[in-house]
Coordinates of C-alpha atoms in Angstrom, one line a residue:
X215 CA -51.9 -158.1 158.0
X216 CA -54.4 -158.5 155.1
X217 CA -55.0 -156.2 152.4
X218 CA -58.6 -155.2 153.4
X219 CA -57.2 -155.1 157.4
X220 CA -54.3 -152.4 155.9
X221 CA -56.7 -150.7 154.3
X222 CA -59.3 -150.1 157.0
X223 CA -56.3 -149.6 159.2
X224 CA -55.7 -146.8 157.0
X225 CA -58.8 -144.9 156.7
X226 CA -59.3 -144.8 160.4
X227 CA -56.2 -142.9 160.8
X228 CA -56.8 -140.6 158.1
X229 CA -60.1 -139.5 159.0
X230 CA -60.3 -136.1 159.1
X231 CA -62.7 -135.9 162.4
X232 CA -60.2 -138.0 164.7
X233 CA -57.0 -135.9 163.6
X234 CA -58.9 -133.0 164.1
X235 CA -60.7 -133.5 167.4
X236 CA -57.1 -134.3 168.3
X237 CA -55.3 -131.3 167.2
X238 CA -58.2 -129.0 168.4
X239 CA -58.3 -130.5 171.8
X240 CA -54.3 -129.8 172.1
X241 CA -54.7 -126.3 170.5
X242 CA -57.5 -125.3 173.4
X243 CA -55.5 -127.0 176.3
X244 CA -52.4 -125.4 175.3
X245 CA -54.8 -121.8 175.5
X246 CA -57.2 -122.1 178.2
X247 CA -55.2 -120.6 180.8
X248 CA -55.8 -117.6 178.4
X249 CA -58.9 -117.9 177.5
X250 CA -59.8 -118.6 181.3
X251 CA -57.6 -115.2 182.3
X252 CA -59.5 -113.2 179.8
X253 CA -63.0 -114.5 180.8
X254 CA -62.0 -113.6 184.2
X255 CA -59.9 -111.1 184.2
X256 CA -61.2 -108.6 181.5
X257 CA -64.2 -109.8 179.8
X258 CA -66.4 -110.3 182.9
X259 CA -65.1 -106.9 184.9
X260 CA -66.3 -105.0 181.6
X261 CA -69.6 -106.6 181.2
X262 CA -70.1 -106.2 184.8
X263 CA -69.1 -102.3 185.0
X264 CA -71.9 -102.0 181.7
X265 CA -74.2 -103.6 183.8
X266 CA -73.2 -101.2 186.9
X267 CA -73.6 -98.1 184.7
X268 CA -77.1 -98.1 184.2
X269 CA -77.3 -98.8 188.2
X270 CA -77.5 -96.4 191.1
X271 CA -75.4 -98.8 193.2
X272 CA -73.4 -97.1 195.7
X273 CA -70.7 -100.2 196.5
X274 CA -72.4 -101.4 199.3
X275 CA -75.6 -101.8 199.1
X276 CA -77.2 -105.4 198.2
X277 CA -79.6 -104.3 195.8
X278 CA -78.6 -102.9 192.4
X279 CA -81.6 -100.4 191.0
X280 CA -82.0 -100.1 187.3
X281 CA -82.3 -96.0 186.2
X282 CA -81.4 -97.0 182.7
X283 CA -79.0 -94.0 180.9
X284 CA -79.2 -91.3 183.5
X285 CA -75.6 -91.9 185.1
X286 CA -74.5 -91.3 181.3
X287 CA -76.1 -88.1 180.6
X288 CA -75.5 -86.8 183.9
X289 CA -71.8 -87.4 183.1
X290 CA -72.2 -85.4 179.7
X291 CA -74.1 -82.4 181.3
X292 CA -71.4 -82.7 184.4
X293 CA -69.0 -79.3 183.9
X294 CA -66.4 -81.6 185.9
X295 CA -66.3 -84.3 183.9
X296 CA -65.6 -82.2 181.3
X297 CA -62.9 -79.8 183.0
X298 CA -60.9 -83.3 183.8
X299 CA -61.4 -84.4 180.0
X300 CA -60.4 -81.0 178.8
X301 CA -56.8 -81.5 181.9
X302 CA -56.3 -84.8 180.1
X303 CA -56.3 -83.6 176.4
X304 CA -54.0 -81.5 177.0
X305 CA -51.5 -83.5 178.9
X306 CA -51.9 -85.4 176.1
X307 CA -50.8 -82.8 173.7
X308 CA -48.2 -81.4 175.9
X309 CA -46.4 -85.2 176.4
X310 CA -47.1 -86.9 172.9
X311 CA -45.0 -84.8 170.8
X312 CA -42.1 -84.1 173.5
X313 CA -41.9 -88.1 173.9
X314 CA -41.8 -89.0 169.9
X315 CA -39.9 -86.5 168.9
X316 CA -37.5 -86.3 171.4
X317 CA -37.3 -90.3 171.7
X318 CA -37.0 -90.2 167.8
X319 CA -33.7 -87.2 168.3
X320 CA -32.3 -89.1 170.4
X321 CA -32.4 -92.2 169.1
X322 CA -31.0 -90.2 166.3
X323 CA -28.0 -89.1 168.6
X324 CA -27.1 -92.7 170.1
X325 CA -27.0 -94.5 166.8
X326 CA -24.4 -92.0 165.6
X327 CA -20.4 -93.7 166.3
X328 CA -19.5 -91.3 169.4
X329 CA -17.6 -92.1 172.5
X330 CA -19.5 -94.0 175.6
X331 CA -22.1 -94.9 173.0
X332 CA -22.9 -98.1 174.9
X333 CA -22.9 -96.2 178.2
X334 CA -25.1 -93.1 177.3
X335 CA -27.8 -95.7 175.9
X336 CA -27.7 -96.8 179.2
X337 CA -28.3 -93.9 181.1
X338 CA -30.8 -93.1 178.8
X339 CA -32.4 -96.1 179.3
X340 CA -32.3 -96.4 183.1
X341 CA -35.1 -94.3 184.2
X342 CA -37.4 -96.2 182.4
X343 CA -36.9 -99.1 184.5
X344 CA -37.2 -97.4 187.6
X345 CA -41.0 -98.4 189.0
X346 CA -43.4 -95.4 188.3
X347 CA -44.2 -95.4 192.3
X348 CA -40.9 -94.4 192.8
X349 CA -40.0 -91.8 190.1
X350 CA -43.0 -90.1 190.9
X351 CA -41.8 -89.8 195.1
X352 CA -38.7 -89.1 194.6
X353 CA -39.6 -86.2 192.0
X354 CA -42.5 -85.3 194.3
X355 CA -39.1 -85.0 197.2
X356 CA -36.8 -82.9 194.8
X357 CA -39.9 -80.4 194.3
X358 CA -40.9 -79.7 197.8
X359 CA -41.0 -76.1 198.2
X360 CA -38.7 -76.1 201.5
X361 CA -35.7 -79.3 201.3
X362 CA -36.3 -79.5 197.7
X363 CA -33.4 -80.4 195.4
X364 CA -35.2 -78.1 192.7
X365 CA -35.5 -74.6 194.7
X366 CA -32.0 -75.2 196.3
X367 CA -30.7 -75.1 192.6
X368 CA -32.6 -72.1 191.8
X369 CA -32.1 -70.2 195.0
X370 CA -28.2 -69.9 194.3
X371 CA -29.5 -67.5 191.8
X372 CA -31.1 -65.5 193.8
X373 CA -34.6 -67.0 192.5
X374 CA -37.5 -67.3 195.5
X375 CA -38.7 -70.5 196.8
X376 CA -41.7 -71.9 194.9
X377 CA -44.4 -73.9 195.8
X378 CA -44.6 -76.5 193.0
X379 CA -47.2 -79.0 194.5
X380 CA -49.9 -76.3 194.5
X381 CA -51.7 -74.2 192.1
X382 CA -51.2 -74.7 188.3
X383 CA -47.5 -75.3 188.8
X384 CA -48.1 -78.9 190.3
X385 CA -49.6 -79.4 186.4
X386 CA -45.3 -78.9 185.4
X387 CA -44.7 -81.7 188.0
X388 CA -46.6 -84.2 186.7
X389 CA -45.4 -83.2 182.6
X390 CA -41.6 -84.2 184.4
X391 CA -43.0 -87.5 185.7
X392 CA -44.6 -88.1 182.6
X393 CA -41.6 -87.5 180.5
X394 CA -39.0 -89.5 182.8
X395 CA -39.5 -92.6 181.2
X396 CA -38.8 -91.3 177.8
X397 CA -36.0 -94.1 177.2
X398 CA -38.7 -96.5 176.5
X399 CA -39.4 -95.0 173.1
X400 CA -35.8 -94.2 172.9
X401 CA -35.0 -97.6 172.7
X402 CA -37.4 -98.6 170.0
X403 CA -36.6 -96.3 167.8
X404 CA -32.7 -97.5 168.5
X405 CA -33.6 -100.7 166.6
X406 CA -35.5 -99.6 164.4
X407 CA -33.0 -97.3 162.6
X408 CA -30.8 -99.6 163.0
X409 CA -32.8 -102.0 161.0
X410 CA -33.1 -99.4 157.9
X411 CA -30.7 -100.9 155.0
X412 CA -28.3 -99.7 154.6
X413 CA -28.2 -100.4 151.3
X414 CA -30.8 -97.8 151.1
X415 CA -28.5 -94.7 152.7
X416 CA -25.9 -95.7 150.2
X417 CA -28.6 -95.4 146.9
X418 CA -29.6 -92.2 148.6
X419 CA -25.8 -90.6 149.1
X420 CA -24.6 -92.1 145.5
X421 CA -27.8 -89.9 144.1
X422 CA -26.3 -86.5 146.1
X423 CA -28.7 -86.6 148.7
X424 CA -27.2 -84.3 152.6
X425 CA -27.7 -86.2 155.6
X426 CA -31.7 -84.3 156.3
X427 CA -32.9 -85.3 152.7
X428 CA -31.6 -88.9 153.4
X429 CA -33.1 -88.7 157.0
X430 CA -36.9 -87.3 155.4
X431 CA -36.6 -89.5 152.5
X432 CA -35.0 -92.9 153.7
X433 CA -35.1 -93.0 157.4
X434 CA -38.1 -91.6 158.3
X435 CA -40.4 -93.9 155.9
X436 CA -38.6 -96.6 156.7
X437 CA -39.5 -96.0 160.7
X438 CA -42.5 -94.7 160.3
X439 CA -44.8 -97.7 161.2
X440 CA -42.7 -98.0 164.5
X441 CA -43.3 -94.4 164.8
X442 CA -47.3 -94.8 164.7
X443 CA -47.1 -97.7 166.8
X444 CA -45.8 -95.6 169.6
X445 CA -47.7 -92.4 169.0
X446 CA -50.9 -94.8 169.3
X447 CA -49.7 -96.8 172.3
X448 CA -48.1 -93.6 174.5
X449 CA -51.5 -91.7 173.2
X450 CA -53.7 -94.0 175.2
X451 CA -51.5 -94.6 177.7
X452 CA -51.2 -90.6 178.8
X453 CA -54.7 -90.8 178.4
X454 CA -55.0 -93.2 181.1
X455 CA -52.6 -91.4 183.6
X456 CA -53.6 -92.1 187.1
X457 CA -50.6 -93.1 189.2
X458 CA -48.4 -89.7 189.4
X459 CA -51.3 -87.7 189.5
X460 CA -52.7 -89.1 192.2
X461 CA -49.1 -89.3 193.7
X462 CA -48.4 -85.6 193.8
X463 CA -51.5 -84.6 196.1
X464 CA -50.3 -83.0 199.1
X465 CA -51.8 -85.5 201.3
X466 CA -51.1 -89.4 202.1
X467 CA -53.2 -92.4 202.2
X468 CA -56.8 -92.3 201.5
X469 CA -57.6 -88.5 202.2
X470 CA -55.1 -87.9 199.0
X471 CA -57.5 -88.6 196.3
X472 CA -59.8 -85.7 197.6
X473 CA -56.5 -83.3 198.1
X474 CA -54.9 -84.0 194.5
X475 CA -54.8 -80.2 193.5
X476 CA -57.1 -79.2 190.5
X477 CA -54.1 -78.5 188.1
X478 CA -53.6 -82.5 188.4
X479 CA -57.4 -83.7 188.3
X480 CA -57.0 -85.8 185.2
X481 CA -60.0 -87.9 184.4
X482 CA -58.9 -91.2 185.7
X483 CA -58.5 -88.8 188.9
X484 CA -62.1 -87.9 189.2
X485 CA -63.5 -91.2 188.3
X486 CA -61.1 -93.3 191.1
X487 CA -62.8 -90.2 193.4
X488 CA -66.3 -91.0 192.0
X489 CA -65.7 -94.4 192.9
X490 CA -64.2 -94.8 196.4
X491 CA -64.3 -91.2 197.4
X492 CA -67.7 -90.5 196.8
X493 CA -68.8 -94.3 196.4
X494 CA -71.2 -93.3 193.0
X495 CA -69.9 -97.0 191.1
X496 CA -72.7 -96.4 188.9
X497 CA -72.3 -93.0 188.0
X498 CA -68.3 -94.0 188.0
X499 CA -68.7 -96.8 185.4
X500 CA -70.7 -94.7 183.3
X501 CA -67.5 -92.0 183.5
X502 CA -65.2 -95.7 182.2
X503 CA -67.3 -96.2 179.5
X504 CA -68.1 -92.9 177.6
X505 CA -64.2 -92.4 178.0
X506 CA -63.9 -95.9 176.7
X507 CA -65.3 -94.3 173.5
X508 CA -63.3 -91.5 173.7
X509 CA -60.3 -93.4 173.4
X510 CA -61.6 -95.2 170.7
X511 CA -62.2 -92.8 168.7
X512 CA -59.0 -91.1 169.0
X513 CA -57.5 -94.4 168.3
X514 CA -59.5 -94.6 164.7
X515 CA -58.9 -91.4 164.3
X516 CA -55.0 -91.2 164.7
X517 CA -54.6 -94.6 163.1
X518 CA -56.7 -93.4 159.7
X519 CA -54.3 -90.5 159.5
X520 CA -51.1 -91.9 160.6
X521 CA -51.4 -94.7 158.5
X522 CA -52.0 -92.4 154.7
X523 CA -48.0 -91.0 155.8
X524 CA -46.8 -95.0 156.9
X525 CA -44.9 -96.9 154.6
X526 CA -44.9 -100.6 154.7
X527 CA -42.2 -102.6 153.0
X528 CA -45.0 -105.3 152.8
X529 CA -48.5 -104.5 151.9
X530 CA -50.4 -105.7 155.4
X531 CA -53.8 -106.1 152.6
X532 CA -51.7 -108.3 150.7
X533 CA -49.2 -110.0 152.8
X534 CA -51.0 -114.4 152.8
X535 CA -52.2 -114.1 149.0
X536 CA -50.1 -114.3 147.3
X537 CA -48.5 -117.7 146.8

């Protein structure tokens, strides 16, 4: 090969546009069946409940009418709405704490060198794995009021039968449901004390520090951006409760959603009824989307002061420049 052939030879393979063409085409092959999924799958479904909101559409109907934001401030001036909101905050506050702290004391418990360790993790563990469908029966079984599990336990002590699926009592139902799959966080916060230093514990008990000011002072810094991860993810994901609520009405199939008693009428509860008990999608979506922002702003809200008591080992605003 010639000298100007080698040459050309070279520049066509180091032209910046061919490589690039070529790495971009195998970089959006490789994530189109993702990009596809979240076109379809999310992306579409939310622009098309918007679109739904500021519609009268009933579900059925072929024609979609346009009354611009009425759905949204019929929502706001709707006592329900706000009733289910208020049901849902505080299930919220009622499950939140009891599932980060008592994931985070236990946790505490099974990295300590005890007998069974291995085993007790386990049966920590296990309910979490067991499908929410069925946790939520089989509780919804061990609390009827007349072959329960529960009032057969309390009867040997003379107690009366109670009727836990109706009233305000089915509301202490669903906070058991809700805290049965407390192994989850359990297990997070397993390895993540487990990947404190311990380097750090052994500064800290050289300098005279008991086993709480090492826990305050080393441990707990050293978890906390674990910690805020879960508080944020379980936050929005009580927030979103639906299945066990809707589980624990007194009747089956579809008459259930209009029979969940109004202890358990959590806001994803009344908007599913809005929606295919009372077929009002419009009025439904618009429900979706101001809770949407709801959500949102909790996140922001729990993230701005969460993250003033987090302590990185790495500065996230500085982690890529340096170097």
């Amino acid at each position: 090969m010639s000298t100007q052939s080698l040459a050309k030879y070279v520049r066509s393979r180091n032209r910046p546009g061919a490589s690039g063409f070529r790495g971009s085409g195998a970089f959006y092959a490789f994530i189109s069946p993702w990009l596809i999924g979240t076109v379809l799958l999310t992306l579409f479904p939310l622009g098309y409940a918007l679109w739904i909101s500021f519609t009268n559409w009933d579900g059925i109907a072929p024609n979609q009418n346009w009354i611009g934001l009425k759905n949204y401030t019929d929502a706001l001036s709707d006592p329900r709405m706000w009733a289910s909101l208020q049901r849902t905050g505080l299930l919220a506050l009622a499950v939140v704490p009891v599932t980060i702290c008592g994931g985070l004391a236990l946790a505490l418990l099974l990295n300590e060198k005890v007998h069974w360790r291995s085993g007790l993790r386990m049966l920590v563990y296990l309910p979490a794995i067991v499908p929410p469908v069925a946790a939520t029966l089989t509780w919804k079984l061990l609390f009827d009021r007349d072959s329960g599990a529960i009032n057969g336990v309390t009867a040997i002590f003379g107690a009366d039968a109670v009727s836990w699926m109706s009233g305000n009592t089915v509301f202490v139902v669903l906070l058991v449901v809700m805290l049965w799959g407390i192994g989850a966080g359990v297990l997070i916060n397993l390895a993540a004390l487990q990947d404190v230093p311990a380097e750090l514990h052994e500064a800290a008990r050289l300098d005279g520090a008991n086993a709480f000011t090492a826990f305050w002072h080393v441990t707990l810094p050293s978890i906390s951006p674990v910690l805020l991860f879960q508080v944020i993810t379980t936050t929005i994901g009580v927030l979103q409760t639906f299945v066990p609520a809707l589980l624990l009405s007194p009747a089956n199939g579809p008459a259930a959603i209009t029979a969940v008693p109004e202890a358990n009428r959590v806001f994803m509860v009344d908007v599913y009824a809005q929606y295919f008990a009372y077929s009002k999608y419009g009025y439904a979506s618009a429900m979706l989307w101001l809770f949407f922002l709801v959500i949102l702003v909790v996140t922001i809200i729990t993230f701005k002061i969460g993250g003033r008591t987090v302590f990185y080992a790495v500065d996230p605003s500085k982690e890529g420049k340096e170097g």
